[in-house]
Short mmCIF file of C-alpha atoms in Angstrom, two decimals:
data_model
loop_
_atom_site.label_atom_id
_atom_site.label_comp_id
_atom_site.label_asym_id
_atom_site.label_seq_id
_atom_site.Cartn_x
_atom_site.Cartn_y
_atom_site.Cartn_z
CA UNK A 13 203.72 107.20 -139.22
CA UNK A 14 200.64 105.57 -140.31
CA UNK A 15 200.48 101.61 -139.39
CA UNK A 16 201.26 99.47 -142.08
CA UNK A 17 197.95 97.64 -143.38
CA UNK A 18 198.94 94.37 -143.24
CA UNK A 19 196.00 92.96 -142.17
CA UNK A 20 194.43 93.45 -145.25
CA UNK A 21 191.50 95.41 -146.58
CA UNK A 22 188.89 96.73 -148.85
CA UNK A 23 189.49 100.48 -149.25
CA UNK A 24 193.35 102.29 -149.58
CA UNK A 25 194.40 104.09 -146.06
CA UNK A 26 195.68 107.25 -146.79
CA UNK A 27 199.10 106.71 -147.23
CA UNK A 28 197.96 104.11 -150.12
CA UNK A 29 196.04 107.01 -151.49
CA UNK A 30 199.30 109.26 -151.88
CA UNK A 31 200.86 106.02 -153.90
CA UNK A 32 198.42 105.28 -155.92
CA UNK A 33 198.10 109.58 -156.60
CA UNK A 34 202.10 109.26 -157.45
CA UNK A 35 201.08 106.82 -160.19
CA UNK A 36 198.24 108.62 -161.78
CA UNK A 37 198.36 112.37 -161.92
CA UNK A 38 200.28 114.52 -163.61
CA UNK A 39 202.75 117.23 -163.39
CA UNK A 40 203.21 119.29 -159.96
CA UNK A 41 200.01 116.89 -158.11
CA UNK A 42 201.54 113.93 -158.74
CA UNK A 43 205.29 114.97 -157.68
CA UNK A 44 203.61 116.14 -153.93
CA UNK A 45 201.78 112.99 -153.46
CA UNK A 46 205.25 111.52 -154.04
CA UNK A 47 207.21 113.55 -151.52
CA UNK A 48 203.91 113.23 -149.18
CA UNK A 49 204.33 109.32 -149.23
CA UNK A 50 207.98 109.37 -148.92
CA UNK A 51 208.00 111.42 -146.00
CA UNK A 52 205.11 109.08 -144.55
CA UNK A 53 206.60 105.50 -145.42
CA UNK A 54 209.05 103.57 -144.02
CA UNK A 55 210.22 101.77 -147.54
CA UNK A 56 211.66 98.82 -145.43
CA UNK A 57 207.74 98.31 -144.17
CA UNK A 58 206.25 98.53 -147.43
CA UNK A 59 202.92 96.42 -147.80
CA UNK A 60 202.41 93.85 -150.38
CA UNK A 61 199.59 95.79 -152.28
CA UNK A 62 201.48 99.38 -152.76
CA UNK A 63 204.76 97.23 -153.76
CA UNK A 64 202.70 96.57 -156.70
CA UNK A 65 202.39 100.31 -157.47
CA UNK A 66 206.06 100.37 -158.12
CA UNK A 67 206.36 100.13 -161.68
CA UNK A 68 203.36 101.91 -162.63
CA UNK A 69 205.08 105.07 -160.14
CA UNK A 70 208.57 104.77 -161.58
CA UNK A 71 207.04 105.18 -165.45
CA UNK A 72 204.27 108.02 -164.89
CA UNK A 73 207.14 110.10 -162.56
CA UNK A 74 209.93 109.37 -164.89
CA UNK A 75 208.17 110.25 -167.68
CA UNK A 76 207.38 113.57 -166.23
CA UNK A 77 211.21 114.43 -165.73
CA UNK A 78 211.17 113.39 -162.29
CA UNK A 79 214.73 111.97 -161.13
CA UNK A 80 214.78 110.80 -157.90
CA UNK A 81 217.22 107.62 -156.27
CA UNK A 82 214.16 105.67 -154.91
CA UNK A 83 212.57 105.78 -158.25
CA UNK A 84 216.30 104.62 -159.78
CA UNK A 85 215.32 100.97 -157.29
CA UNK A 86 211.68 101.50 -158.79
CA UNK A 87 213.79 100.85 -161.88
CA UNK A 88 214.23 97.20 -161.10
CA UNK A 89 211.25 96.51 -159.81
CA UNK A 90 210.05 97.79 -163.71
CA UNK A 91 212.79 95.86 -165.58
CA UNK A 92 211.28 92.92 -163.50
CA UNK A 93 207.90 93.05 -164.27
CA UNK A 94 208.76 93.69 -167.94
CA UNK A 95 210.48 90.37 -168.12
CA UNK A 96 207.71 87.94 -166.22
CA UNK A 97 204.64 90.00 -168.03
CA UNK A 98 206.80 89.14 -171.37
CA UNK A 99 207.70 85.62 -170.73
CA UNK A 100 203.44 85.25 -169.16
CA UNK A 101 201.83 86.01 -172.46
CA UNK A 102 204.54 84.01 -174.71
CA UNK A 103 202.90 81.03 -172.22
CA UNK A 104 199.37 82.48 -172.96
CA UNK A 105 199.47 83.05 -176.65
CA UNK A 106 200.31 78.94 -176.61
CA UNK A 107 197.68 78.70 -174.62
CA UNK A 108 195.31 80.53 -176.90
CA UNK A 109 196.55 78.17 -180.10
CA UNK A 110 195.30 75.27 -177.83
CA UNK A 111 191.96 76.21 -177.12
CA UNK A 112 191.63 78.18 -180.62
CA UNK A 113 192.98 74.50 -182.40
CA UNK A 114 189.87 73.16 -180.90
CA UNK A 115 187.61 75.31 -182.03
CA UNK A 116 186.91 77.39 -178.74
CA UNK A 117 186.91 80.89 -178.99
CA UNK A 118 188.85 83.38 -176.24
CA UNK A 119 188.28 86.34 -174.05
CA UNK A 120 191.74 87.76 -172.40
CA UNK A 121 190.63 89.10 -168.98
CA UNK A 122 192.13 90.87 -166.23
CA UNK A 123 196.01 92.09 -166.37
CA UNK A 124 197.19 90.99 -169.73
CA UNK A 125 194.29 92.63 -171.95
CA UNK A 126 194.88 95.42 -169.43
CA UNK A 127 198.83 95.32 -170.19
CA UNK A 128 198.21 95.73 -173.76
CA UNK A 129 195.12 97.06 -174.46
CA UNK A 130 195.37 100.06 -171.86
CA UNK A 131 198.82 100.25 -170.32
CA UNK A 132 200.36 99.87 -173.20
CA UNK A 133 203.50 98.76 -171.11
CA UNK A 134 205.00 95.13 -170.56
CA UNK A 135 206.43 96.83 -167.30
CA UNK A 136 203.98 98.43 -165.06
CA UNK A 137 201.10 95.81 -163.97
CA UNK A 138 202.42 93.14 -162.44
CA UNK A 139 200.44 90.03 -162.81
CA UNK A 140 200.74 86.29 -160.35
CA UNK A 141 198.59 84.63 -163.37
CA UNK A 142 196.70 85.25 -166.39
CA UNK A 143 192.71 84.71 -167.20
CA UNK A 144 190.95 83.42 -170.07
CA UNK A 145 186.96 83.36 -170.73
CA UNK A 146 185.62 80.87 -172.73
CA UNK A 147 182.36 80.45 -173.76
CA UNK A 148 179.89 78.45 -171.07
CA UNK A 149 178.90 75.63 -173.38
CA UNK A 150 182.74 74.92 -174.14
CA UNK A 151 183.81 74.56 -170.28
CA UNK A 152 183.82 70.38 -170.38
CA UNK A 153 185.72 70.34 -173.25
CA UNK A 154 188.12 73.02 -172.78
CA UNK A 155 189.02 71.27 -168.79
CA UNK A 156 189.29 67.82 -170.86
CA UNK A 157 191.87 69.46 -173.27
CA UNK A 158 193.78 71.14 -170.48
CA UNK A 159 193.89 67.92 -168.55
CA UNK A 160 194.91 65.96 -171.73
CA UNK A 161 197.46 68.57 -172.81
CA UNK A 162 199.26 67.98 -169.41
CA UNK A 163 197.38 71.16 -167.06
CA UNK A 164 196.64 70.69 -163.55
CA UNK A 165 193.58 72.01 -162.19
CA UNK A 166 194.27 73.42 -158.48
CA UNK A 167 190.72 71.51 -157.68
CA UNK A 168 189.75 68.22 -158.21
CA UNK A 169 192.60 67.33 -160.81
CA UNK A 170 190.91 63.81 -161.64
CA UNK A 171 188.00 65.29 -162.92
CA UNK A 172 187.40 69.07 -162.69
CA UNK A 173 184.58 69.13 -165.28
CA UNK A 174 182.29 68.28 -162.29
CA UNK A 175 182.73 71.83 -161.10
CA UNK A 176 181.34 73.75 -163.88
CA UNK A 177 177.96 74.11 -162.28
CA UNK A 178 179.28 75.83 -159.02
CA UNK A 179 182.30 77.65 -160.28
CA UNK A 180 182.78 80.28 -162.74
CA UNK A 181 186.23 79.53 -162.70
CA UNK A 182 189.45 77.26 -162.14
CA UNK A 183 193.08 77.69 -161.29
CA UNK A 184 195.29 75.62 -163.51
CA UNK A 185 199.22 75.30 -163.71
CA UNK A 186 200.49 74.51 -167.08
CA UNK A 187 203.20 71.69 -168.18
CA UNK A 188 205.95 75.06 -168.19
CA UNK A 189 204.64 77.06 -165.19
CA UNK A 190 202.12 79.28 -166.55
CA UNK A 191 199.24 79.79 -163.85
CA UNK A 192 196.04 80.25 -165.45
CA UNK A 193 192.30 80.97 -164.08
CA UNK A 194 190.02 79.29 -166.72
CA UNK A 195 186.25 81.38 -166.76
CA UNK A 196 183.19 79.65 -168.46
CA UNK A 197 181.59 82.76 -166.26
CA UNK A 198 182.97 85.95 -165.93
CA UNK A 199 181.48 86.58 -162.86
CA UNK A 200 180.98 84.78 -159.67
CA UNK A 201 177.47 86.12 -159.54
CA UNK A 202 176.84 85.15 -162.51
CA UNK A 203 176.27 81.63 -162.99
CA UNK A 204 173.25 80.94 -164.90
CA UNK A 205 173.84 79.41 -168.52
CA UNK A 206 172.77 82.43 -170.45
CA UNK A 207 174.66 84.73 -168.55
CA UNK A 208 177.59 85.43 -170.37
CA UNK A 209 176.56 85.72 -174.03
CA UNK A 210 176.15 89.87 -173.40
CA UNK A 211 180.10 90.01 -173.03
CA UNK A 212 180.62 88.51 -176.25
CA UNK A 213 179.38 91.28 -177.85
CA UNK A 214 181.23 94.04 -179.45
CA UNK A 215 184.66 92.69 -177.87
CA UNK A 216 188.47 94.34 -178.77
CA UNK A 217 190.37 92.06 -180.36
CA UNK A 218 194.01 92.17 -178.75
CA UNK A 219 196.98 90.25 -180.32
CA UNK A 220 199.10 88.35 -177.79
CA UNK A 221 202.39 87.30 -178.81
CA UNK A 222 201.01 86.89 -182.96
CA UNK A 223 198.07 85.26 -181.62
CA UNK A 224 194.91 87.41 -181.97
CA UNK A 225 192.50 86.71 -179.08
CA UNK A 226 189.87 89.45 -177.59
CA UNK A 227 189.10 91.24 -174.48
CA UNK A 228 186.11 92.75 -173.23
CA UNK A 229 184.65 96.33 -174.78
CA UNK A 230 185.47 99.55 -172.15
CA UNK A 231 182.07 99.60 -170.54
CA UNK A 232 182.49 95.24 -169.82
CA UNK A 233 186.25 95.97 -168.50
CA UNK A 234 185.37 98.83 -166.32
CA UNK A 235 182.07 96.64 -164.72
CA UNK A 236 184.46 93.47 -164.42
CA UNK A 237 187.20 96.03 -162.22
CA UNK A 238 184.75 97.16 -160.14
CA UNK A 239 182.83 94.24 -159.31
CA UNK A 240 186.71 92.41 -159.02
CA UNK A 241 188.09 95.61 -156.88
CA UNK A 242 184.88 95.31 -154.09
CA UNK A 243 186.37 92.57 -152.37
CA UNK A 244 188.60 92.16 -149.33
CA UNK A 245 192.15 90.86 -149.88
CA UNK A 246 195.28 89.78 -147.54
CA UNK A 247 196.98 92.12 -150.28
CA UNK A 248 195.96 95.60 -149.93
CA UNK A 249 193.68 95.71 -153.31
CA UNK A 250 194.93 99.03 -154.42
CA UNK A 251 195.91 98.22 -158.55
CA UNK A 252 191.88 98.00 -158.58
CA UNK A 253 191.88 102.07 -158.55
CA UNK A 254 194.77 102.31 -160.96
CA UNK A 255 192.89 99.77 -163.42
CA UNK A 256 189.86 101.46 -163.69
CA UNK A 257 191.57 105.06 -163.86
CA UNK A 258 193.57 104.08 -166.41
CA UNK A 259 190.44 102.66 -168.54
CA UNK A 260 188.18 105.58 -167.79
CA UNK A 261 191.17 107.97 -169.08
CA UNK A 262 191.84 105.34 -172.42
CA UNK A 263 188.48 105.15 -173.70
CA UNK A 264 186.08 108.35 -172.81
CA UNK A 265 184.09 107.95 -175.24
CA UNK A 266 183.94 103.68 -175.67
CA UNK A 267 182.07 103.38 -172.40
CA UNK A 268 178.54 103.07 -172.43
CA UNK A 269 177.70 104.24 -169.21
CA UNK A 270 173.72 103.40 -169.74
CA UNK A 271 175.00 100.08 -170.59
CA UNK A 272 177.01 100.24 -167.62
CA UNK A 273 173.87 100.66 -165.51
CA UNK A 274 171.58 98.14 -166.69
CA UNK A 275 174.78 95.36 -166.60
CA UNK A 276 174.71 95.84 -162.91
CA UNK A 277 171.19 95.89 -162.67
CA UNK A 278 170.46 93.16 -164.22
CA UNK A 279 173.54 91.02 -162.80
CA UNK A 280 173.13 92.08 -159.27
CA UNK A 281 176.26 93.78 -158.77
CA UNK A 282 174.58 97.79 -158.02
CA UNK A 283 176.35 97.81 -154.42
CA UNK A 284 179.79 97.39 -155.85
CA UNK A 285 179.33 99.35 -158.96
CA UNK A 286 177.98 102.34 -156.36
CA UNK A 287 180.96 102.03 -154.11
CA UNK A 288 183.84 102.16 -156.55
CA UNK A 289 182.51 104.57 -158.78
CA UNK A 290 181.72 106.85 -156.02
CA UNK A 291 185.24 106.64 -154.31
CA UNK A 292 186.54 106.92 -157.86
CA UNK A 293 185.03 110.37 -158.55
CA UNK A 294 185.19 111.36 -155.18
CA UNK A 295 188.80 110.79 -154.51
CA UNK A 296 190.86 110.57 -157.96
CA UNK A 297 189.06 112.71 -160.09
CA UNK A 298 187.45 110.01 -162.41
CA UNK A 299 185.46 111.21 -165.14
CA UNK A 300 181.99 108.84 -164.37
CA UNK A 301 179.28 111.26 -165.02
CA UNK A 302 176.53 112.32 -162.21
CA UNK A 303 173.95 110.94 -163.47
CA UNK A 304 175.12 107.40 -163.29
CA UNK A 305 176.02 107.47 -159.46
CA UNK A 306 172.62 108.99 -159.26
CA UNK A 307 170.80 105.99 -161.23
CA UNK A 308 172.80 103.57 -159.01
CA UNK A 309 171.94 105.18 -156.18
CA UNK A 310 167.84 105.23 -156.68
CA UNK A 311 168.29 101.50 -157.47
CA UNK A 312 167.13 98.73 -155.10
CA UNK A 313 169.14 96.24 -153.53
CA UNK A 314 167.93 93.03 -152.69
CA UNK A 315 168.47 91.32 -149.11
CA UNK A 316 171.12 88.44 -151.02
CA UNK A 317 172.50 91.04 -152.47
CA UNK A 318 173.58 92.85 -149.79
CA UNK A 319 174.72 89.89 -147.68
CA UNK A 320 176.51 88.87 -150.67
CA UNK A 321 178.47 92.35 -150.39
CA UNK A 322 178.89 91.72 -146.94
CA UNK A 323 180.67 87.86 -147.45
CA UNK A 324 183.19 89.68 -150.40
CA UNK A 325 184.53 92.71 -148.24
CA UNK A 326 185.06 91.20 -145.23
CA UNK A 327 188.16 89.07 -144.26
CA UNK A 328 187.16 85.32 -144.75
CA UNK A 329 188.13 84.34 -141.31
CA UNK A 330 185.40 87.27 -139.87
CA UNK A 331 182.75 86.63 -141.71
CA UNK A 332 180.00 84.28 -139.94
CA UNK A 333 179.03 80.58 -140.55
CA UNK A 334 175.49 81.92 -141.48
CA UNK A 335 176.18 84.82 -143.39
CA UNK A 336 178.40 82.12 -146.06
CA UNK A 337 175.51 79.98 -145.96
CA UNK A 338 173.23 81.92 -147.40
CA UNK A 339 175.58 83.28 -149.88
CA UNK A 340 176.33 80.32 -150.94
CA UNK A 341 172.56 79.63 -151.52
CA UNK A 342 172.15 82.54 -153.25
CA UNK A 343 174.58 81.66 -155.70
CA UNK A 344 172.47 78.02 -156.04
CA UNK A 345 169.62 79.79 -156.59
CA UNK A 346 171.32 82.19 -159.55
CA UNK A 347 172.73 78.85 -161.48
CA UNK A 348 169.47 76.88 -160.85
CA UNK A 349 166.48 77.91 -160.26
CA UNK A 350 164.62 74.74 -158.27
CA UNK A 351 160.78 74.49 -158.00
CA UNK A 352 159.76 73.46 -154.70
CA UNK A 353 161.23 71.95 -151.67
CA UNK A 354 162.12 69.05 -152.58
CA UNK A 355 164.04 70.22 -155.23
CA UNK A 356 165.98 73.44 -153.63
CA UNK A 357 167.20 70.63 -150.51
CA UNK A 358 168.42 68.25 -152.53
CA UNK A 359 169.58 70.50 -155.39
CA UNK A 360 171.58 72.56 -152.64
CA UNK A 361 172.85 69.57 -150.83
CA UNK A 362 174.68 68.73 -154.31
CA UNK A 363 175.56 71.91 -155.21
CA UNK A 364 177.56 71.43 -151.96
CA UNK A 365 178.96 68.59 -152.81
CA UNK A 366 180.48 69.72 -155.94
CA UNK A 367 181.71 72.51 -154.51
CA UNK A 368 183.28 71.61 -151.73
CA UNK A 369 184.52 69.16 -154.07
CA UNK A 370 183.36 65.87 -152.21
CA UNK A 371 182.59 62.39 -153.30
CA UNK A 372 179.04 61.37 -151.99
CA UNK A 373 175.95 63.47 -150.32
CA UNK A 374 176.44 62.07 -147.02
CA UNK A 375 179.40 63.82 -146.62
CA UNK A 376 177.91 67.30 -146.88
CA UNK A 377 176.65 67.58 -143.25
CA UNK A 378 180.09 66.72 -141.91
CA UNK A 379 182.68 68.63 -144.00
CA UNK A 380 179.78 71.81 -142.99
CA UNK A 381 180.21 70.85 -139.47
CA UNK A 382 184.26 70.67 -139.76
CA UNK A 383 184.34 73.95 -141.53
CA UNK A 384 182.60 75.87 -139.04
CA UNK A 385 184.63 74.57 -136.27
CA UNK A 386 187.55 75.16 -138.60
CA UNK A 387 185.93 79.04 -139.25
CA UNK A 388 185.51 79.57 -135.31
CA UNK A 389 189.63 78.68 -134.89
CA UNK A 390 190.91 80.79 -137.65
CA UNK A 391 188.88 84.13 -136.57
CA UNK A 392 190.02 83.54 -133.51
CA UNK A 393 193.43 83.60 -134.71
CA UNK A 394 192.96 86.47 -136.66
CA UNK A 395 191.50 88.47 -134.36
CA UNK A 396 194.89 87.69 -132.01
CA UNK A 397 197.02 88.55 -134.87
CA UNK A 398 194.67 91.84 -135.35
CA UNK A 399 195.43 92.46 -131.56
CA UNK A 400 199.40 92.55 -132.06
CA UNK A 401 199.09 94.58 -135.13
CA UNK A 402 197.72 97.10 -133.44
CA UNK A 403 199.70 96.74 -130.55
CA UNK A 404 202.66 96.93 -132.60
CA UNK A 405 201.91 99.99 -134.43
CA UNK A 406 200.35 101.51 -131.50
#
């Protein structure tokens, strides 16, 4: 039996593979890859990540004609989702009145303009929160009217409007539960002021719960997966593969793959784009054409780049003092552009500040010191707990 990945990671193992194969083919492919991971999984050891896969399994076999008693507990595990993806966008389309009520227009990202744009289904993507873009010049109000309409940001509650220049988003809770990340950027590696405006363009407009909202075009939703699905997570990050799959198969001819090209150019993200389209035509069929693993391919990467590729798909605790330093900066540098010396220092020192979320400068040097001492204990740690997963599956 292969070991359980419970240490987290980047790409599926294989037994993932066979899951996540379960849930997207069709007819006499997808019933082997179901036997296949039976035979190969202890379902009392299941990780976190294929647990996920459940409902989407239970609805593409069971729609097939497959009738089997471990897809009758999938069942539940569909019925379940159903109810907290239906009782999540009730929350959200409130939500959406707020912010609309004030004039700010939407975006719905992520699982719930996946849910009902692509999956069509309350009941197969699980979701731990919803996200909402809004535009950049609309981030200070929309965190005063969150804060005023009884949210709590999961950073700096007193004032979380001081981390708009070095986030591109926020966790808040809402006054009945809802968790919601707030983006003013859509992508971490995209922070400078203009660099939103191109996902505005040519959006779907989705209605949530009577509320009508929008989500981002094919070609936008399939570069967001990607460049969300190239990072390491504790949970296995397998829905990633499903995600894009699903969006490739739902709109052929919507994505721009040109487009496609140029967006990652242009917004540094060419080493993720390369990866997970490559895996995804290489090891679930995906229709992305030649020609654009080719272009991606033939284009350079520069040296932030690739450490910042490096920082996202490794686990946090392995990843060296340095190497988060200088992706850090290279995120300062995206937002800010400084002219000279003088300027960079002191405009990184406070860029810092804000987002480690301190009160004065001269705590900068200190809180760096404390979290590399901090770093140095928890790899340690994890490299121990490594060390007995291994030995345990051994």
């Amino acid at each position: 039996m292969e070991p359980v990945n419970d240490m987290g990671n980047l790409w599926p193992t294989a037994t993932q593979v066979l899951l996540l194969q379960a849930s997207l083919m069709k007819g006499e492919n997808a019933v082997e890859s179901w036997e296949k991971w039976k035979a190969s999984t202890d379902l009392r050891d299941v990780d976190a990540g294929s647990q996920r896969l459940f409902p989407l399994v239970y609805s593409n076999l069971v729609s097939q004609g497959l009738r089997d008693p471990v897809l009758s507990e999938f069942k539940e595990t569909w019925l379940g989702t159903w109810y907290e993806n239906r009782m999540m966008l009730q929350q959200l389309a409130d939500l959406l009145r707020l912010f609309h009520g004030a004039g700010i227009r939407t975006l719905v990202l992520k699982g719930a303009a996946l849910t009902v744009l692509y999956y069509e289904d309350y009941g197969v993507r699980p979701m731990c929160d919803v996200d909402v873009l809004i535009p950049t010049d609309k981030a200070a109000v929309a965190l005063k009217l969150l804060k005023r309409s009884g949210w709590t940001a999961e950073s700096n509650p007193s004032a979380p409007e001081r981390l708009i220049p070095v986030r591109h988003s926020l966790g808040f809770k809402g006054p009945t539960g809802l968790n919601v990340d707030v983006h003013w950027h859509l992508l971490l590696e995209c922070n400078q002021a203009d660099a939103d405006l191109y996902f505005w363009q040519d959006p779907n407009a989705i209605q949530i719960d009577g509320v009508t909202s929008f989500a981002l075009n094919a070609t936008c939703q399939l570069l967001h997966i990607c460049a969300h699905g190239a990072a390491w997570s504790k949970v296995p990050p397998l829905r990633w593969i499903a995600d894009a799959v699903t969006v490739m198969r739902k709109s052929p001819v919507e994505i721009k793959w040109k487009s496609l090209v140029h967006l990652a150019q242009t917004r540094s993200l060419v080493l993720p784009l390369r990866k997970t389209l490559k895996y995804l035509r290489a090891n679930f069929d995906a229709p992305v054409p030649v020609f654009v693993i080719d272009q991606l391919e033939a284009l350079p990467v520069s040296r932030l780049e690739r450490i910042g590729a490096k920082v996202k798909t490794r686990p946090p605790d392995d990843i060296h003092p340095l190497l988060s330093f200088c992706y850090n900066y290279h995120l300062f540098l995206r937002s800010s552009n400084p002219s000279g010396f003088h300027d960079t220092f002191v405009g990184f020192t406070n860029y810092l500040k804000h987002f480690w979320a301190l009160d004065r400068l001269s705590q900068v040097p200190l809180h760096a010191i404390g979290k590399g001492l901090k770093r140095a204990w928890s790899k340690m740690v994890y490299q121990r707990a490594q060390r007995r997963s291994l030995d345990r599956h051994a």
